[in-house]
mmCIF file of C-alpha atoms in Angstrom:
data_model
loop_
_atom_site.group_PDB
_atom_site.id
_atom_site.type_symbol
_atom_site.label_atom_id
_atom_site.label_comp_id
_atom_site.label_asym_id
_atom_site.label_seq_id
_atom_site.Cartn_x
_atom_site.Cartn_y
_atom_site.Cartn_z
ATOM 1 C CA UNK A 1 104.107 107.255 24.829
ATOM 2 C CA UNK A 2 100.351 107.022 24.602
ATOM 3 C CA UNK A 3 98.958 109.123 27.668
ATOM 4 C CA UNK A 4 96.184 106.689 28.460
ATOM 5 C CA UNK A 5 95.843 107.118 32.412
ATOM 6 C CA UNK A 6 96.305 103.476 33.125
ATOM 7 C CA UNK A 7 99.683 103.547 31.428
ATOM 8 C CA UNK A 8 100.814 105.918 33.484
ATOM 9 C CA UNK A 9 99.533 103.532 36.500
ATOM 10 C CA UNK A 10 101.434 100.579 35.243
ATOM 11 C CA UNK A 11 104.619 102.308 35.105
ATOM 12 C CA UNK A 12 104.529 104.544 38.127
ATOM 13 C CA UNK A 13 107.228 102.709 40.066
ATOM 14 C CA UNK A 14 109.681 103.837 37.144
ATOM 15 C CA UNK A 15 111.275 106.822 35.987
ATOM 16 C CA UNK A 16 111.105 107.385 32.496
ATOM 17 C CA UNK A 17 110.665 110.066 29.583
ATOM 18 C CA UNK A 18 107.335 110.650 28.632
ATOM 19 C CA UNK A 19 108.160 111.050 25.070
ATOM 20 C CA UNK A 20 109.638 107.263 24.620
ATOM 21 C CA UNK A 21 108.118 104.389 23.567
ATOM 22 C CA UNK A 22 107.727 101.460 26.048
ATOM 23 C CA UNK A 23 109.286 98.223 26.001
ATOM 24 C CA UNK A 24 107.687 94.712 26.711
ATOM 25 C CA UNK A 25 110.322 92.214 26.652
ATOM 26 C CA UNK A 26 111.520 88.842 28.201
ATOM 27 C CA UNK A 27 112.302 85.070 27.276
ATOM 28 C CA UNK A 28 109.386 83.686 25.294
ATOM 29 C CA UNK A 29 108.228 81.124 28.047
ATOM 30 C CA UNK A 30 109.404 80.608 31.878
ATOM 31 C CA UNK A 31 112.210 77.948 31.702
ATOM 32 C CA UNK A 32 113.697 78.841 35.044
ATOM 33 C CA UNK A 33 113.934 81.196 37.842
ATOM 34 C CA UNK A 34 117.672 81.511 37.009
ATOM 35 C CA UNK A 35 116.543 82.655 33.453
ATOM 36 C CA UNK A 36 113.914 84.967 34.404
ATOM 37 C CA UNK A 37 116.420 86.964 37.105
ATOM 38 C CA UNK A 38 119.218 87.245 34.201
ATOM 39 C CA UNK A 39 116.815 88.598 31.528
ATOM 40 C CA UNK A 40 115.206 90.841 33.998
ATOM 41 C CA UNK A 41 118.201 92.312 35.741
ATOM 42 C CA UNK A 42 119.858 92.990 32.118
ATOM 43 C CA UNK A 43 116.829 94.651 30.558
ATOM 44 C CA UNK A 44 115.550 96.649 33.884
ATOM 45 C CA UNK A 45 119.036 98.230 33.918
ATOM 46 C CA UNK A 46 119.469 99.201 30.289
ATOM 47 C CA UNK A 47 115.576 100.799 30.216
ATOM 48 C CA UNK A 48 116.513 102.401 33.346
ATOM 49 C CA UNK A 49 119.337 104.188 31.852
ATOM 50 C CA UNK A 50 117.626 104.941 28.545
ATOM 51 C CA UNK A 51 114.632 106.206 30.493
ATOM 52 C CA UNK A 52 112.247 103.471 28.867
ATOM 53 C CA UNK A 53 109.386 102.370 30.805
ATOM 54 C CA UNK A 54 109.512 98.397 31.083
ATOM 55 C CA UNK A 55 107.100 95.432 31.264
ATOM 56 C CA UNK A 56 108.321 91.847 31.631
ATOM 57 C CA UNK A 57 107.253 89.433 29.303
ATOM 58 C CA UNK A 58 107.507 85.701 29.757
ATOM 59 C CA UNK A 59 104.499 82.886 29.070
ATOM 60 C CA UNK A 60 103.805 80.701 32.013
ATOM 61 C CA UNK A 61 102.625 77.877 29.631
ATOM 62 C CA UNK A 62 102.594 77.534 25.734
ATOM 63 C CA UNK A 63 99.603 76.438 24.578
ATOM 64 C CA UNK A 64 99.810 77.013 20.772
ATOM 65 C CA UNK A 65 102.604 74.512 19.811
ATOM 66 C CA UNK A 66 102.990 73.286 16.545
ATOM 67 C CA UNK A 67 104.309 70.054 17.587
ATOM 68 C CA UNK A 68 103.042 67.680 20.709
ATOM 69 C CA UNK A 69 106.883 67.158 21.782
ATOM 70 C CA UNK A 70 107.182 70.776 22.138
ATOM 71 C CA UNK A 71 108.127 72.449 25.566
ATOM 72 C CA UNK A 72 104.942 73.958 27.202
ATOM 73 C CA UNK A 73 106.059 74.994 30.497
ATOM 74 C CA UNK A 74 107.414 73.965 34.200
ATOM 75 C CA UNK A 75 103.802 73.835 35.593
ATOM 76 C CA UNK A 76 101.208 76.855 35.668
ATOM 77 C CA UNK A 77 101.067 77.836 39.064
ATOM 78 C CA UNK A 78 105.126 77.194 39.578
ATOM 79 C CA UNK A 79 105.810 79.813 36.648
ATOM 80 C CA UNK A 80 103.297 82.311 37.599
ATOM 81 C CA UNK A 81 104.735 82.468 40.975
ATOM 82 C CA UNK A 82 108.093 82.871 39.771
ATOM 83 C CA UNK A 83 106.899 85.990 37.589
ATOM 84 C CA UNK A 84 104.732 87.830 40.319
ATOM 85 C CA UNK A 85 108.540 87.195 42.437
ATOM 86 C CA UNK A 86 110.185 88.387 39.928
ATOM 87 C CA UNK A 87 107.820 91.685 39.105
ATOM 88 C CA UNK A 88 108.237 92.384 43.146
ATOM 89 C CA UNK A 89 112.121 92.026 42.980
ATOM 90 C CA UNK A 90 112.836 94.496 40.339
ATOM 91 C CA UNK A 91 109.640 96.640 40.791
ATOM 92 C CA UNK A 92 108.111 95.848 37.303
ATOM 93 C CA UNK A 93 104.678 94.970 35.624
ATOM 94 C CA UNK A 94 104.285 91.810 34.130
ATOM 95 C CA UNK A 95 102.503 90.058 31.451
ATOM 96 C CA UNK A 96 101.833 86.735 30.377
ATOM 97 C CA UNK A 97 99.565 84.669 27.911
ATOM 98 C CA UNK A 98 96.236 82.920 28.753
ATOM 99 C CA UNK A 99 94.605 80.852 26.350
ATOM 100 C CA UNK A 100 91.377 80.008 27.815
ATOM 101 C CA UNK A 101 88.705 81.876 29.738
ATOM 102 C CA UNK A 102 89.290 79.591 32.721
ATOM 103 C CA UNK A 103 93.016 80.804 32.903
ATOM 104 C CA UNK A 104 92.090 84.731 33.315
ATOM 105 C CA UNK A 105 91.172 84.599 37.012
ATOM 106 C CA UNK A 106 94.184 82.240 37.955
ATOM 107 C CA UNK A 107 96.711 84.326 36.062
ATOM 108 C CA UNK A 108 95.414 87.499 37.118
ATOM 109 C CA UNK A 109 96.311 86.732 40.547
ATOM 110 C CA UNK A 110 100.121 87.068 39.534
ATOM 111 C CA UNK A 111 100.520 89.425 36.999
ATOM 112 C CA UNK A 112 99.716 93.177 35.789
ATOM 113 C CA UNK A 113 98.734 92.471 32.168
ATOM 114 C CA UNK A 114 96.984 89.533 30.349
ATOM 115 C CA UNK A 115 98.051 88.962 27.189
ATOM 116 C CA UNK A 116 95.661 87.386 24.211
ATOM 117 C CA UNK A 117 97.607 85.359 21.499
ATOM 118 C CA UNK A 118 97.115 86.246 17.532
ATOM 119 C CA UNK A 119 95.291 83.056 16.952
ATOM 120 C CA UNK A 120 92.807 83.598 19.742
ATOM 121 C CA UNK A 121 91.873 87.219 19.254
ATOM 122 C CA UNK A 122 88.264 86.509 18.162
ATOM 123 C CA UNK A 123 87.678 84.334 21.062
ATOM 124 C CA UNK A 124 84.724 86.184 22.913
ATOM 125 C CA UNK A 125 84.581 84.659 26.088
ATOM 126 C CA UNK A 126 88.381 84.730 26.333
ATOM 127 C CA UNK A 127 88.469 88.200 25.716
ATOM 128 C CA UNK A 128 85.367 89.000 28.362
ATOM 129 C CA UNK A 129 87.019 86.852 30.847
ATOM 130 C CA UNK A 130 90.155 88.768 30.847
ATOM 131 C CA UNK A 131 88.423 91.837 30.777
ATOM 132 C CA UNK A 132 86.395 91.144 33.983
ATOM 133 C CA UNK A 133 89.628 90.346 36.019
ATOM 134 C CA UNK A 134 90.288 94.055 35.754
ATOM 135 C CA UNK A 135 93.636 93.819 34.679
ATOM 136 C CA UNK A 136 94.921 95.637 31.338
ATOM 137 C CA UNK A 137 94.269 93.530 28.600
ATOM 138 C CA UNK A 138 96.578 93.254 25.543
ATOM 139 C CA UNK A 139 95.610 91.685 22.281
ATOM 140 C CA UNK A 140 97.439 90.499 19.604
ATOM 141 C CA UNK A 141 96.317 91.164 16.136
ATOM 142 C CA UNK A 142 95.574 87.743 14.602
ATOM 143 C CA UNK A 143 97.537 87.230 11.439
ATOM 144 C CA UNK A 144 94.408 86.594 9.298
ATOM 145 C CA UNK A 145 92.874 90.296 10.261
ATOM 146 C CA UNK A 146 93.299 93.557 9.296
ATOM 147 C CA UNK A 147 94.004 96.270 11.715
ATOM 148 C CA UNK A 148 90.613 97.875 11.244
ATOM 149 C CA UNK A 149 88.890 94.580 12.182
ATOM 150 C CA UNK A 150 90.447 94.744 15.796
ATOM 151 C CA UNK A 151 88.181 97.175 16.975
ATOM 152 C CA UNK A 152 85.644 94.440 17.430
ATOM 153 C CA UNK A 153 88.216 92.961 20.032
ATOM 154 C CA UNK A 154 88.263 96.478 21.504
ATOM 155 C CA UNK A 155 84.317 96.399 22.040
ATOM 156 C CA UNK A 156 84.212 93.408 23.307
ATOM 157 C CA UNK A 157 86.459 94.287 26.429
ATOM 158 C CA UNK A 158 85.158 97.727 26.709
ATOM 159 C CA UNK A 159 81.685 96.281 26.862
ATOM 160 C CA UNK A 160 82.805 94.007 29.603
ATOM 161 C CA UNK A 161 83.558 97.075 31.648
ATOM 162 C CA UNK A 162 87.402 97.213 31.038
ATOM 163 C CA UNK A 163 88.851 100.083 29.098
ATOM 164 C CA UNK A 164 92.491 99.039 30.152
ATOM 165 C CA UNK A 165 93.254 97.949 26.452
ATOM 166 C CA UNK A 166 96.155 97.626 24.205
ATOM 167 C CA UNK A 167 96.481 96.271 20.884
ATOM 168 C CA UNK A 168 99.648 94.652 19.263
ATOM 169 C CA UNK A 169 100.764 94.234 15.626
ATOM 170 C CA UNK A 170 102.700 90.991 14.949
ATOM 171 C CA UNK A 171 102.536 90.350 11.132
ATOM 172 C CA UNK A 172 100.109 89.105 8.722
ATOM 173 C CA UNK A 173 100.217 85.734 7.110
ATOM 174 C CA UNK A 174 102.129 85.631 3.706
ATOM 175 C CA UNK A 175 101.837 82.260 1.913
ATOM 176 C CA UNK A 176 102.234 79.211 4.037
ATOM 177 C CA UNK A 177 105.553 79.794 5.598
ATOM 178 C CA UNK A 178 106.281 83.543 6.046
ATOM 179 C CA UNK A 179 104.440 86.826 7.554
ATOM 180 C CA UNK A 180 104.612 90.399 6.327
ATOM 181 C CA UNK A 181 103.841 93.619 8.544
ATOM 182 C CA UNK A 182 101.637 96.489 6.890
ATOM 183 C CA UNK A 183 102.589 99.388 8.917
ATOM 184 C CA UNK A 184 99.236 101.104 8.359
ATOM 185 C CA UNK A 185 97.922 98.988 10.770
ATOM 186 C CA UNK A 186 99.663 101.107 13.536
ATOM 187 C CA UNK A 187 97.697 104.399 13.144
ATOM 188 C CA UNK A 188 94.520 102.402 12.063
ATOM 189 C CA UNK A 189 94.607 100.625 15.479
ATOM 190 C CA UNK A 190 95.714 104.040 16.903
ATOM 191 C CA UNK A 191 92.246 105.158 16.219
ATOM 192 C CA UNK A 192 90.548 103.173 18.800
ATOM 193 C CA UNK A 193 92.323 105.572 21.465
ATOM 194 C CA UNK A 194 94.373 102.461 22.991
ATOM 195 C CA UNK A 195 98.219 102.093 23.009
ATOM 196 C CA UNK A 196 99.439 100.166 19.763
ATOM 197 C CA UNK A 197 102.596 97.901 20.236
ATOM 198 C CA UNK A 198 104.633 96.476 17.512
ATOM 199 C CA UNK A 199 105.719 92.898 18.039
ATOM 200 C CA UNK A 200 109.135 92.698 16.329
ATOM 201 C CA UNK A 201 110.128 89.061 16.993
ATOM 202 C CA UNK A 202 106.998 87.149 16.241
ATOM 203 C CA UNK A 203 106.162 89.224 13.127
ATOM 204 C CA UNK A 204 109.624 87.618 11.812
ATOM 205 C CA UNK A 205 108.526 83.986 12.542
ATOM 206 C CA UNK A 206 108.456 81.176 9.794
ATOM 207 C CA UNK A 207 105.568 79.309 10.525
ATOM 208 C CA UNK A 208 104.504 75.865 9.419
ATOM 209 C CA UNK A 209 107.872 73.950 8.856
ATOM 210 C CA UNK A 210 107.981 70.315 8.300
ATOM 211 C CA UNK A 211 110.189 70.114 11.739
ATOM 212 C CA UNK A 212 107.329 71.185 13.580
ATOM 213 C CA UNK A 213 109.510 73.739 15.039
ATOM 214 C CA UNK A 214 108.642 77.393 13.892
ATOM 215 C CA UNK A 215 111.492 79.232 11.973
ATOM 216 C CA UNK A 216 112.485 82.839 12.236
ATOM 217 C CA UNK A 217 114.388 85.667 10.708
ATOM 218 C CA UNK A 218 115.901 87.670 13.953
ATOM 219 C CA UNK A 219 118.403 89.704 11.763
ATOM 220 C CA UNK A 220 115.352 91.735 10.418
ATOM 221 C CA UNK A 221 114.382 92.724 14.196
ATOM 222 C CA UNK A 222 116.215 96.550 13.988
ATOM 223 C CA UNK A 223 114.388 96.782 10.518
ATOM 224 C CA UNK A 224 110.936 96.371 12.042
ATOM 225 C CA UNK A 225 111.506 97.987 15.206
ATOM 226 C CA UNK A 226 113.305 101.072 13.591
ATOM 227 C CA UNK A 227 109.949 101.273 11.116
ATOM 228 C CA UNK A 228 107.641 100.810 13.546
ATOM 229 C CA UNK A 229 109.045 103.765 15.809
ATOM 230 C CA UNK A 230 108.999 106.000 12.883
ATOM 231 C CA UNK A 231 105.447 104.954 12.298
ATOM 232 C CA UNK A 232 104.718 106.226 15.910
ATOM 233 C CA UNK A 233 103.980 103.162 17.463
ATOM 234 C CA UNK A 234 103.623 103.498 21.422
ATOM 235 C CA UNK A 235 105.537 100.572 22.578
ATOM 236 C CA UNK A 236 107.771 97.440 21.183
ATOM 237 C CA UNK A 237 107.369 93.863 21.971
ATOM 238 C CA UNK A 238 111.104 92.088 21.995
ATOM 239 C CA UNK A 239 111.403 88.394 23.102
ATOM 240 C CA UNK A 240 115.170 88.032 24.239
ATOM 241 C CA UNK A 241 117.230 85.451 25.549
ATOM 242 C CA UNK A 242 120.883 84.961 26.630
ATOM 243 C CA UNK A 243 121.119 82.255 24.090
ATOM 244 C CA UNK A 244 118.337 81.649 21.828
ATOM 245 C CA UNK A 245 120.016 78.531 20.170
ATOM 246 C CA UNK A 246 119.054 76.478 23.317
ATOM 247 C CA UNK A 247 115.762 78.541 24.320
ATOM 248 C CA UNK A 248 112.823 76.098 24.476
ATOM 249 C CA UNK A 249 110.454 78.040 22.665
ATOM 250 C CA UNK A 250 110.652 80.422 19.895
ATOM 251 C CA UNK A 251 114.429 80.422 19.693
ATOM 252 C CA UNK A 252 114.323 80.949 15.952
ATOM 253 C CA UNK A 253 113.342 84.525 15.880
ATOM 254 C CA UNK A 254 114.507 85.683 19.636
ATOM 255 C CA UNK A 255 116.987 88.762 19.924
ATOM 256 C CA UNK A 256 120.123 87.750 21.664
ATOM 257 C CA UNK A 257 120.191 89.277 25.236
ATOM 258 C CA UNK A 258 123.479 91.186 24.523
ATOM 259 C CA UNK A 259 122.290 92.736 21.138
ATOM 260 C CA UNK A 260 119.074 94.595 22.967
ATOM 261 C CA UNK A 261 121.060 97.499 24.468
ATOM 262 C CA UNK A 262 122.433 98.837 21.312
ATOM 263 C CA UNK A 263 119.237 98.393 19.243
ATOM 264 C CA UNK A 264 117.414 100.172 21.937
ATOM 265 C CA UNK A 265 120.009 102.888 21.817
ATOM 266 C CA UNK A 266 119.492 103.543 18.036
ATOM 267 C CA UNK A 267 115.570 103.464 18.792
ATOM 268 C CA UNK A 268 115.846 105.986 21.211
ATOM 269 C CA UNK A 269 117.349 107.974 19.006
ATOM 270 C CA UNK A 270 114.852 107.544 15.999
ATOM 271 C CA UNK A 271 112.164 108.304 18.426
ATOM 272 C CA UNK A 272 113.649 111.636 19.279
ATOM 273 C CA UNK A 273 113.820 112.379 15.635
ATOM 274 C CA UNK A 274 110.238 111.844 14.936
ATOM 275 C CA UNK A 275 108.124 113.230 17.899
#
């Protein structure tokens, strides 16, 4: 795992192997307290057994939906409070997305890490507002950017006085309805001396469907994750749900919860083979 001091602080309440990758995982969006609890209980137990440092992820609101009819959330403060309660219950750090500069201070009162969606990674005001909260800031690489260009996002955040920065690869637009992953972006972004994460689920989205609902290719999650671990990535991002078919957001590319444990077991073996 990347030895940035803030990462050690982030996982101070967990026992883990210092040679392991870390995991950011959870359902795409806060649907209910019951869902959050089911996923957190299952994933935290798996990660504890496998000595994987774990950050719980769920979006308190989904602002970047294709269709106006898509589910966006249960209410900002209600969802944020559920995330805070869950983090305290399971002694886990929690991350959620923000979409505007005004959201940064609100979300920072409830979560440990702020995530910048890929489409918004160049929004200077948003990056600076996130930096000024003092929280860890995870910036997803835009589907339209190279890994090398993400140095400017790092410079914006560090220039605002915050060096607690992570970058996430999530694929590059290929045509109108597909994404491809260029694994060169992992070592290129690591040159910024920040932890780099591979988003194994959003990189398999199939956007711009005429139905207004984004498609996906979840059967390739293992392939994406395995290649990322072999490339030397610091962490993995995997959205997971007990029943993706009924998920209220991104069900087409989430990993079914019962498939996570065998996948992580395999990835731990790959990690041990390449370090």
